[in-house]
Amino acid sequence: MSTQPPPSPRHVLEHTFGFADFRGPQEAVISTLMAGGDALVLMPTGGGKSLCYQIPALARPGCGVVISPLIALMQDQVESLRAAGVRAAFLNSALPLDEAQDIETQLLHGELDLLYLAPERLLQPRTLGLLQRIQLSLFAIDEAHCVSQWGHDFRADYLHLNCLHEQFPNVPRIALTATADQRTRGEIARRLDLESARHFVSSFDRPNIQYRIAQKNNPRRQLLRFLRDEQQGNAGIVYCLSRSKVENTADWLCQQGFAALPYHAGLPAETRAEHQRRFLREDGIIVVATIAFGMGIDKPDVRFVTHLDLPRSVEAYYQETGRAGRDGEPATALLLYGLEDVVKLGQMVAGSEGSEEHKRGERSRLNAMLGLCEITSCRRQALLRYFAEELPQPCGNCDTCLEPPETWDGTQAAAKLLSCVYRTGQRFGAAHVIDVLRGSNNEKIHRFDHHQLSTWGIGADLATAEWRGVVRQLVVRGYLEVDGAAFGALKLTEACRPLLRGEESIQLRKQPESVSRQERQPRPAAADISAEDQPLWEALRACRKRLADERGVPPYVVFHDATLREMVSARPRSETELLGITGVGDSKLARFGAPFLEVLQDFDAQPAD
Ligand code: ADP
Ligand code: ZN
């Protein structure tokens, strides 16, 4: 056992983690804990919460105890820490008895700097007794929103964590969460006895995520183009609403040459575990999934999240897209949606069990999500406003900022549509109403005598796709309702009177005329490696994969993408130069430095053309 005084926080930052500077509030949080104070930290995913407790745990005497609800996450975190040379371990029910005993022994001998525990394990009298016997540097309560009984991640054990304050009054505590809302924050502070702690509230913006929402034309083609043009070889998640769509889409992507795996609650547990494992361990796997996938998956290098169906709410959208780019590197969230999504989700809400009030809530959440899809201003500003945060300027990194949508005066078209809905008796879905407007002669029109209506054929000037755009936007703005209980029949609302009377005008968003317009303007690839650097990038990734496989850990435990990217641009030639790269600390240099330098040298020797 060494008797040296612990290193300073900055020393740990540089030498253990290989980072040059603290980020955001990290330094202030760490100082608070170093001085023995408590902290409550609200930071978005990818903001850098872990260092807030890992560094003070290493820079204060004793062992830091981290309470985390997810066993899978613990294991990843501990592996990453060990690769960086930190004496870390976890105790949970998945661990064989003899290994658990080893760890307890190490703990009692002062041989651990960080110990990860599930809450139920911590609260066992035996564990608490063990902790009483040793020196503790801090308690970190990760995913602290699990104390909230209103949230979906509620864990009853978290309610008892206030005992830490009573039993260990001199050990500083830090609670961390990425959940933004005020009510949850208040609840965390109250239930964990952290009202007098210093609160650190960060912006919930995820600036590295590019938000894009596009209308569905030919979703498979759109997806394919996105993957081929921008995400070649990258890992990502494709969300679909139904299990069958998950399986069909995954099969189809495999046929197109992608490494795609399905994931939904209907698959056998072993298959799910295997697909999740491959997603974490292999490079460039695409998981096609229902919302059953994602919780507790802490893969930092997910480069894209695509939704092929509309999420139910803005909260769900933000949480699901938030799984992209946890490493802070550029990532893309692409949502494709269409009128059929609006109808389908409306029907699901109507058909779901639950009170009228519950359904009203669901509908209003759905409407907020649709509103986000249809806005013509910055998506990020709207998203953040939804979480009560103001972004002063448009972000410049969402589709509406990058390619401002054009608008047109849709007053007349809207009036035509609304009267056609009225004349057909508010009993028909969008497809039929549009057929009437465009003067179709199909069998259904004749069966209902709709070719006799005054609105038959008055909308031949707009294409079907354009009419669908009008319907969608009128639904989103509350002029029309989709009756989920009546097969998606369109109905007028009170709000449409002034429009029908000609007292109100309405600006609508133009449909992108054709797909080809977008084709001519390829967007910058999310993770930008130039064509000539591609071979080096691939070689570095292969080297990382080999080292990871040898150790049975995911590739990002060896180095994150950001580190490899910096190697590509800086081309370090010596150990000293390699140490200057973000994410390369002393221990990783010793372990992994030589093989990476070798790869870099190979490329140095070749002329660059
Ligand atoms: P969170 O837990 O808030 O989601 P993490 O702690 O996992 O975020 O950190 C997100 C990413 O940012 C990780 O890749 C981490 O290595 C990196 N990171 C954190 N702090 C710094 C820093 N000061 N400098 C450089 N990279 C950092
Ligand atoms: Zn924007």
XYZ file of C-alpha atoms and ligand atoms in Angstrom:
637
model
C 0.000 0.000 0.000
C 1.373 3.366 -0.931
C 1.425 6.190 1.547
C 1.844 8.898 -1.065
C -0.668 11.736 -0.861
C -3.366 11.448 -3.568
C -2.684 13.378 -6.799
C -4.416 16.668 -7.612
C -7.597 16.688 -9.733
C -5.769 18.249 -12.648
C -3.028 15.649 -12.476
C -5.663 12.892 -12.615
C -7.395 14.618 -15.517
C -4.207 14.758 -17.542
C -2.410 11.582 -16.599
C -5.181 9.092 -15.948
C -7.779 10.267 -18.436
C -5.504 11.988 -20.924
C -7.636 15.145 -21.190
C -6.193 18.637 -21.474
C -8.998 20.621 -19.815
C -12.098 20.352 -17.731
C -15.358 20.742 -19.533
C -18.284 22.958 -18.507
C -18.973 22.764 -14.781
C -16.675 19.786 -14.127
C -14.010 21.813 -12.364
C -16.498 23.584 -10.087
C -18.254 20.329 -9.213
C -14.944 18.644 -8.445
C -13.798 21.531 -6.227
C -17.028 21.314 -4.270
C -16.434 17.644 -3.519
C -12.731 18.141 -2.855
C -13.739 20.628 -0.164
C -16.086 18.043 1.360
C -19.324 19.566 0.065
C -22.313 17.862 -1.592
C -23.388 18.430 -5.190
C -26.421 17.845 -7.372
C -25.446 17.748 -11.043
C -27.861 18.000 -13.961
C -26.057 17.562 -17.227
C -27.193 16.147 -20.546
C -26.016 12.786 -21.758
C -22.502 13.081 -23.071
C -21.868 16.179 -20.959
C -19.158 14.480 -18.922
C -20.846 13.511 -15.679
C -18.599 10.575 -14.847
C -15.442 12.624 -14.373
C -17.316 14.756 -11.818
C -17.091 11.893 -9.340
C -14.297 9.751 -10.764
C -11.685 12.479 -10.379
C -12.468 13.463 -6.778
C -12.680 9.770 -5.887
C -9.081 9.438 -7.090
C -7.902 12.753 -5.697
C -9.347 12.279 -2.215
C -8.097 9.634 0.199
C -10.217 6.482 0.430
C -12.530 4.632 -1.898
C -15.380 6.259 -3.814
C -18.683 4.397 -3.894
C -20.827 4.760 -7.006
C -24.465 3.714 -6.873
C -25.774 2.799 -10.279
C -29.001 1.038 -11.203
C -27.820 -0.824 -14.262
C -25.567 -3.807 -13.941
C -24.556 -3.778 -17.623
C -23.396 -0.171 -17.337
C -21.351 -0.877 -14.248
C -19.361 -3.485 -16.031
C -18.567 -1.187 -18.966
C -17.582 1.677 -16.705
C -15.321 -0.510 -14.616
C -13.649 -1.972 -17.701
C -13.003 1.516 -19.071
C -11.562 2.656 -15.751
C -9.291 -0.358 -15.495
C -7.983 0.294 -19.005
C -7.043 3.752 -17.752
C -5.185 2.179 -14.839
C -7.763 2.930 -12.146
C -8.300 0.418 -9.356
C -12.043 -0.039 -9.890
C -14.473 -2.881 -9.222
C -18.154 -3.599 -8.941
C -20.261 -5.715 -6.636
C -23.632 -6.970 -7.782
C -25.783 -10.060 -7.810
C -24.324 -11.199 -11.146
C -20.904 -11.747 -9.578
C -19.829 -15.236 -8.392
C -19.403 -15.475 -4.627
C -15.631 -15.962 -4.613
C -15.055 -12.931 -6.840
C -17.282 -10.857 -4.578
C -15.213 -11.979 -1.591
C -11.988 -10.982 -3.354
C -13.351 -7.544 -3.955
C -14.438 -7.169 -0.344
C -10.932 -8.084 0.722
C -9.399 -5.518 -1.608
C -11.820 -2.944 -0.239
C -10.832 -3.656 3.355
C -7.137 -3.442 2.430
C -7.563 -0.034 0.847
C -6.757 -1.385 -2.614
C -9.727 0.134 -4.449
C -10.309 3.697 -5.621
C -13.797 3.189 -6.997
C -16.466 0.647 -6.146
C -19.690 0.402 -8.162
C -22.751 -0.960 -6.380
C -26.391 -1.562 -7.239
C -28.629 0.229 -4.718
C -30.058 -2.981 -3.272
C -26.554 -4.282 -2.668
C -25.459 -1.091 -0.952
C -28.464 -1.129 1.355
C -27.771 -4.624 2.686
C -26.681 -4.276 6.322
C -23.621 -6.372 5.513
C -22.461 -3.926 2.834
C -23.165 -0.873 4.975
C -21.213 -2.509 7.798
C -18.289 -3.116 5.452
C -18.268 0.503 4.321
C -18.282 1.651 7.963
C -14.924 -0.024 8.407
C -13.048 1.745 5.629
C -12.148 5.246 4.512
C -14.576 6.628 1.916
C -13.807 9.479 -0.475
C -17.397 10.076 -1.627
C -20.763 8.622 -2.559
C -21.917 9.174 -6.129
C -25.575 8.488 -6.881
C -25.804 8.029 -10.634
C -29.116 8.172 -12.538
C -30.508 10.033 -9.531
C -33.877 10.549 -11.220
C -34.600 6.932 -10.268
C -35.871 8.325 -6.933
C -38.706 10.039 -8.768
C -41.938 8.133 -8.417
C -43.335 9.980 -11.408
C -40.630 8.979 -13.806
C -40.495 5.743 -15.772
C -37.221 4.676 -14.188
C -38.432 4.662 -10.598
C -36.470 2.317 -8.314
C -37.871 1.845 -4.838
C -34.384 1.211 -3.421
C -33.331 4.722 -4.344
C -35.765 6.087 -1.759
C -33.654 4.594 1.011
C -30.447 6.249 -0.116
C -31.090 9.148 2.243
C -29.682 6.811 4.909
C -26.210 7.557 3.523
C -26.367 11.044 4.891
C -27.367 9.754 8.319
C -24.884 6.905 8.512
C -21.931 8.658 6.860
C -22.379 12.341 7.711
C -18.795 13.253 6.806
C -18.627 11.656 3.384
C -19.492 14.077 0.550
C -22.278 13.023 -1.784
C -22.894 13.810 -5.419
C -26.117 12.958 -7.265
C -26.200 13.050 -11.067
C -28.881 12.859 -13.712
C -29.584 13.772 -17.307
C -33.288 14.274 -16.637
C -34.134 17.875 -17.173
C -37.398 18.816 -15.618
C -37.887 20.977 -12.534
C -40.198 18.621 -10.719
C -37.736 15.742 -10.887
C -34.918 17.987 -9.750
C -36.924 19.097 -6.718
C -37.755 15.517 -5.890
C -34.130 14.402 -6.104
C -33.008 17.181 -3.769
C -35.771 16.422 -1.266
C -35.647 12.664 -1.243
C -31.873 12.377 -1.215
C -31.468 15.070 1.404
C -29.520 17.300 -0.974
C -31.388 20.560 -0.502
C -28.339 22.280 0.919
C -26.036 20.761 -1.709
C -24.655 22.966 -4.466
C -26.750 22.570 -7.595
C -25.093 22.563 -11.004
C -27.595 22.840 -13.829
C -26.249 22.674 -17.384
C -27.962 23.438 -20.615
C -29.673 20.378 -22.013
C -28.650 21.146 -25.515
C -26.757 18.426 -27.378
C -24.959 20.620 -29.896
C -23.141 17.738 -31.575
C -26.418 16.126 -32.649
C -27.750 17.323 -35.976
C -31.550 17.139 -35.866
C -33.274 16.420 -39.152
C -36.946 15.722 -39.737
C -38.065 14.893 -43.249
C -41.258 13.832 -44.916
C -41.535 10.233 -45.948
C -41.477 9.809 -49.690
C -39.902 6.488 -50.121
C -38.573 5.748 -46.646
C -36.376 2.813 -47.604
C -34.720 4.802 -50.331
C -34.304 7.754 -48.019
C -32.767 5.534 -45.355
C -30.471 3.853 -47.839
C -29.210 7.145 -49.189
C -28.618 8.449 -45.680
C -26.641 5.351 -44.703
C -24.629 5.192 -47.925
C -23.864 8.887 -48.274
C -23.268 9.795 -44.678
C -22.940 6.834 -42.341
C -20.816 4.216 -44.121
C -19.352 1.886 -41.471
C -20.927 3.731 -38.540
C -22.917 2.287 -35.669
C -26.483 3.454 -35.267
C -30.037 2.667 -34.237
C -33.075 2.576 -36.524
C -36.327 2.791 -34.582
C -39.587 1.341 -35.922
C -42.982 1.127 -34.285
C -43.817 -2.547 -34.851
C -41.958 -5.795 -34.430
C -42.690 -6.956 -37.960
C -41.357 -3.728 -39.411
C -38.230 -4.137 -37.283
C -37.603 -7.590 -38.731
C -38.400 -6.645 -42.327
C -36.212 -3.580 -42.179
C -33.294 -5.462 -40.631
C -33.532 -8.201 -43.282
C -33.679 -5.668 -46.041
C -30.671 -3.732 -44.707
C -28.676 -6.967 -44.582
C -29.560 -7.592 -48.223
C -28.254 -4.124 -48.969
C -24.936 -5.093 -47.429
C -25.219 -3.561 -43.960
C -24.556 -5.359 -40.695
C -28.060 -4.912 -39.290
C -29.600 -6.776 -36.355
C -33.215 -6.753 -35.158
C -34.162 -6.095 -31.543
C -37.627 -6.179 -29.984
C -39.337 -7.605 -26.939
C -40.743 -10.552 -28.922
C -37.310 -12.048 -29.654
C -35.898 -14.734 -27.335
C -33.851 -13.287 -24.480
C -30.639 -14.927 -25.779
C -31.071 -13.369 -29.213
C -31.626 -9.951 -27.705
C -28.587 -10.289 -25.454
C -26.468 -11.447 -28.381
C -27.545 -8.565 -30.611
C -26.941 -6.042 -27.869
C -23.531 -7.562 -27.228
C -22.565 -7.372 -30.889
C -23.744 -3.767 -31.074
C -21.452 -2.895 -28.166
C -18.465 -5.023 -29.157
C -18.298 -4.762 -32.927
C -17.742 -1.700 -35.057
C -20.420 -0.413 -37.364
C -23.427 -2.506 -36.314
C -26.887 -1.117 -37.048
C -29.614 -2.196 -34.649
C -33.159 -1.991 -35.992
C -35.386 -1.866 -32.949
C -38.605 -0.990 -31.237
C -38.374 1.346 -28.261
C -37.558 -1.753 -26.191
C -33.948 -1.102 -27.178
C -31.836 1.616 -25.662
C -32.403 1.869 -21.945
C -29.097 1.309 -20.254
C -27.077 1.173 -23.435
C -24.174 3.444 -22.834
C -22.354 3.041 -26.126
C -20.569 6.335 -26.678
C -19.995 6.098 -30.434
C -23.527 5.693 -31.771
C -23.270 7.972 -34.814
C -26.926 8.111 -35.821
C -30.431 7.465 -34.587
C -33.097 7.159 -37.266
C -36.832 7.012 -36.673
C -38.859 5.406 -39.428
C -42.050 6.081 -37.459
C -43.144 9.069 -35.460
C -42.239 8.931 -31.747
C -45.179 9.349 -29.366
C -43.915 12.453 -27.648
C -41.161 15.037 -27.672
C -39.775 13.501 -24.487
C -39.512 10.102 -26.147
C -37.942 11.662 -29.235
C -35.375 13.532 -27.171
C -34.503 10.492 -25.111
C -34.184 8.205 -28.118
C -32.185 10.641 -30.242
C -30.052 11.355 -27.170
C -28.513 7.900 -27.542
C -26.510 9.281 -30.450
C -23.162 10.978 -29.955
C -22.568 10.479 -26.249
C -18.890 10.923 -26.959
C -19.537 14.509 -28.034
C -18.549 13.774 -31.637
C -20.846 14.769 -34.527
C -23.957 12.600 -34.767
C -27.222 12.739 -36.669
C -30.829 12.239 -35.613
C -32.990 11.637 -38.659
C -36.762 11.284 -38.393
C -38.923 10.361 -41.374
C -42.615 10.914 -40.905
C -45.807 11.145 -42.886
C -49.529 11.503 -42.643
C -49.956 7.765 -42.114
C -47.990 8.062 -38.857
C -50.383 10.677 -37.588
C -53.342 8.441 -38.364
C -51.739 5.293 -36.987
C -50.661 6.838 -33.711
C -54.048 8.549 -33.333
C -55.677 5.149 -33.671
C -53.341 3.612 -31.139
C -54.161 6.323 -28.632
C -57.886 5.960 -29.235
C -57.737 2.183 -28.955
C -55.514 2.128 -25.874
C -56.862 1.328 -22.445
C -57.039 4.083 -19.906
C -59.225 6.984 -18.916
C -60.348 9.797 -21.178
C -57.964 12.057 -19.307
C -55.074 9.722 -20.037
C -55.969 9.690 -23.726
C -56.237 13.462 -23.806
C -52.737 13.632 -22.345
C -51.426 11.203 -24.955
C -53.038 13.198 -27.728
C -51.586 16.473 -26.566
C -48.118 14.915 -26.341
C -48.553 13.573 -29.853
C -49.609 16.994 -31.069
C -46.535 18.612 -29.561
C -44.404 16.072 -31.425
C -46.226 16.837 -34.673
C -45.757 20.524 -34.047
C -42.026 19.946 -33.866
C -42.158 18.121 -37.198
C -44.000 20.881 -38.985
C -42.291 24.028 -37.706
C -40.391 26.124 -40.187
C -38.003 27.632 -37.614
C -35.017 26.105 -35.803
C -35.789 22.614 -34.453
C -33.325 22.883 -31.607
C -34.822 26.116 -30.337
C -38.253 24.482 -30.347
C -36.966 21.334 -28.661
C -35.216 23.216 -25.907
C -38.190 25.509 -25.405
C -40.212 22.387 -24.821
C -37.898 21.702 -21.880
C -38.191 25.317 -20.698
C -34.800 26.405 -22.022
C -34.250 29.364 -24.344
C -31.617 29.144 -27.053
C -31.007 32.761 -28.068
C -29.964 32.068 -31.675
C -31.057 29.499 -34.272
C -28.631 26.615 -33.973
C -27.254 26.280 -37.490
C -27.153 22.507 -37.090
C -30.678 21.300 -37.816
C -32.442 20.811 -41.137
C -34.515 23.978 -40.912
C -31.401 26.047 -40.189
C -29.318 24.349 -42.882
C -32.006 24.396 -45.547
C -34.736 26.848 -44.545
C -38.076 25.505 -45.770
C -40.084 27.627 -48.179
C -43.650 28.560 -47.354
C -46.676 29.367 -49.488
C -50.062 30.977 -48.916
C -52.269 27.978 -48.249
C -55.431 29.885 -47.311
C -57.394 28.896 -50.363
C -56.241 25.324 -50.399
C -57.084 24.991 -46.716
C -60.581 26.358 -47.298
C -61.129 23.887 -50.149
C -59.976 20.992 -48.025
C -62.054 21.956 -45.016
C -65.212 22.352 -47.059
C -64.594 19.047 -48.768
C -64.275 17.356 -45.383
C -67.545 18.982 -44.393
C -69.388 18.068 -47.610
C -68.370 14.425 -47.407
C -69.847 14.254 -43.916
C -66.647 14.119 -41.817
C -66.673 10.343 -42.210
C -63.719 9.743 -44.537
C -59.989 9.563 -44.208
C -57.464 11.748 -45.989
C -57.051 9.486 -49.038
C -60.699 9.664 -50.034
C -61.099 13.371 -49.316
C -58.082 14.052 -51.521
C -59.553 11.843 -54.282
C -62.708 13.972 -54.184
C -60.733 17.203 -54.310
C -58.681 15.997 -57.252
C -61.787 14.872 -59.121
C -61.083 11.163 -59.149
C -63.562 8.825 -60.826
C -62.886 5.763 -58.770
C -65.465 3.266 -57.601
C -65.694 4.629 -54.060
C -66.416 8.155 -55.326
C -69.295 6.845 -57.399
C -70.605 4.578 -54.677
C -71.078 7.618 -52.441
C -72.117 9.953 -55.259
C -69.234 12.204 -54.363
C -68.713 13.272 -57.978
C -71.939 15.264 -57.506
C -70.452 17.375 -54.712
C -69.533 21.024 -55.299
C -66.039 20.285 -54.016
C -65.382 17.425 -56.483
C -62.438 18.334 -58.658
C -61.794 21.800 -57.200
C -58.317 20.757 -56.096
C -56.888 19.325 -59.297
C -54.188 22.004 -59.252
C -52.306 20.304 -56.416
C -50.730 16.861 -56.513
C -51.798 14.177 -54.051
C -48.555 14.511 -52.100
C -49.125 18.241 -51.780
C -52.649 17.671 -50.503
C -51.335 15.232 -47.944
C -48.995 17.984 -46.799
C -51.954 20.352 -46.431
C -53.935 17.775 -44.440
C -50.988 17.065 -42.149
C -50.355 20.693 -41.434
C -54.016 21.455 -40.766
C -54.137 18.518 -38.339
C -51.002 19.692 -36.616
C -52.315 23.208 -36.274
C -55.604 22.010 -34.839
C -57.972 22.851 -37.711
C -58.656 19.207 -38.412
C -58.836 16.155 -36.193
C -58.099 12.579 -37.105
C -60.708 10.379 -35.472
C -58.750 7.355 -34.356
C -61.921 5.541 -33.314
C -63.451 5.984 -36.794
C -60.710 4.602 -39.062
C -58.877 7.884 -39.294
C -61.853 9.973 -40.469
C -61.052 13.674 -40.748
C -63.226 16.007 -38.663
C -63.463 19.776 -38.427
C -62.699 21.542 -35.166
C -64.025 24.826 -33.787
C -60.744 26.475 -34.776
C -61.457 26.238 -38.491
C -64.418 28.655 -38.575
C -62.428 31.842 -39.207
C -60.478 30.062 -41.974
C -63.680 28.887 -43.634
C -65.192 32.366 -43.390
C -62.102 33.832 -45.013
C -61.183 35.860 -41.919
C -57.834 34.155 -41.423
C -54.988 33.300 -43.743
C -52.485 30.505 -43.340
C -48.898 29.977 -44.459
C -47.961 26.399 -45.180
C -44.644 24.696 -45.527
C -43.745 23.693 -49.054
C -43.258 20.022 -49.746
C -39.803 19.307 -51.013
C -40.790 19.069 -54.711
C -38.862 15.972 -55.373
C -36.224 13.863 -53.832
C -33.745 14.927 -56.458
C -33.488 18.443 -55.087
C -31.980 17.029 -51.918
C -29.841 14.696 -53.929
C -28.010 17.581 -55.492
C -27.096 19.014 -52.103
C -25.438 16.261 -50.144
C -25.125 17.267 -46.533
C -21.785 17.039 -44.821
C -21.195 13.584 -43.474
C -21.662 13.510 -39.739
C -18.312 12.026 -38.866
C -15.973 13.704 -41.235
C -12.917 11.738 -42.333
C -11.617 12.750 -45.726
C -11.339 10.152 -48.451
C -7.539 10.061 -48.349
C -7.548 9.592 -44.569
C -10.041 6.779 -44.768
C -7.452 3.947 -45.008
C -5.581 5.181 -41.926
C -8.858 5.590 -40.055
C -9.846 2.029 -40.937
C -6.454 0.705 -39.931
C -6.643 2.442 -36.560
C -10.122 1.056 -36.030
C -8.929 -2.437 -36.909
C -6.056 -2.097 -34.443
C -8.482 -0.952 -31.750
C -10.813 -3.855 -32.480
C -7.991 -6.381 -32.228
C -6.815 -5.003 -28.865
C -10.394 -4.915 -27.588
C -11.079 -8.491 -28.660
C -7.894 -9.714 -26.986
C -9.153 -8.225 -23.742
C -12.815 -9.105 -24.215
C -13.947 -5.468 -23.929
C -15.819 -3.121 -26.298
C -13.580 -1.099 -28.671
C -14.362 2.231 -26.978
C -12.797 0.931 -23.789
C -9.487 0.999 -25.663
C -9.949 4.456 -27.229
C -12.931 6.584 -28.188
C -13.548 7.698 -31.780
C -12.457 11.219 -30.854
C -9.039 9.885 -29.904
C -8.616 7.968 -33.171
C -9.804 10.981 -35.128
C -7.195 13.143 -33.453
C -4.546 10.558 -34.298
C -5.569 10.831 -37.946
C -5.210 14.601 -37.994
C -2.185 15.017 -35.699
C -0.212 11.926 -36.856
C 1.778 11.477 -33.648
C 5.145 9.767 -34.203
C 6.409 9.216 -30.676
C 5.105 8.266 -27.269
C 5.361 11.880 -26.173
C 3.338 13.053 -29.134
C 0.817 10.309 -28.538
C 0.396 11.470 -24.936
C -0.683 14.836 -26.289
C -3.748 13.246 -27.906
C -7.065 13.613 -26.057
C -7.947 10.405 -24.261
C -4.407 9.013 -24.070
C -3.295 8.832 -20.437
C -0.258 7.186 -18.865
C -1.791 3.776 -18.479
C -3.336 3.613 -21.945
C -0.062 4.745 -23.447
C 1.761 1.904 -21.731
C -0.870 -0.623 -22.740
C -1.847 0.428 -26.243
C 0.708 3.000 -27.386
C 3.088 0.725 -29.305
C 0.573 -0.982 -31.632
C -1.038 2.333 -32.554
C 2.310 3.990 -33.210
C 3.151 1.089 -35.464
C 0.024 1.639 -37.543
C 0.763 5.349 -37.739
C 4.343 4.690 -38.831
C 3.185 2.347 -41.586
C 1.108 5.151 -43.017
C 3.876 7.674 -42.562
C 6.166 5.598 -44.708
C 3.709 5.573 -47.598
C 3.458 8.633 -49.810
C 0.078 10.253 -49.287
C -1.302 9.878 -52.798
P -22.297 11.460 -19.330
O -22.108 10.467 -18.227
O -22.629 12.820 -18.851
O -23.253 10.973 -20.389
P -19.579 10.861 -19.909
O -19.051 11.058 -18.559
O -19.749 9.466 -20.399
O -20.945 11.639 -20.090
O -18.657 11.680 -20.927
C -19.019 11.821 -22.266
C -17.786 11.824 -23.145
O -17.028 13.003 -22.959
C -16.844 10.669 -22.862
O -16.376 10.216 -24.101
C -15.737 11.296 -22.049
O -14.541 10.605 -22.216
C -15.674 12.686 -22.658
N -15.187 13.706 -21.710
C -15.672 13.974 -20.479
N -15.000 14.981 -19.907
C -14.053 15.366 -20.791
C -13.024 16.369 -20.788
N -12.843 17.190 -19.747
N -12.239 16.460 -21.890
C -12.414 15.635 -22.949
N -13.360 14.678 -23.007
C -14.184 14.543 -21.947
Zn -31.497 24.962 -35.878
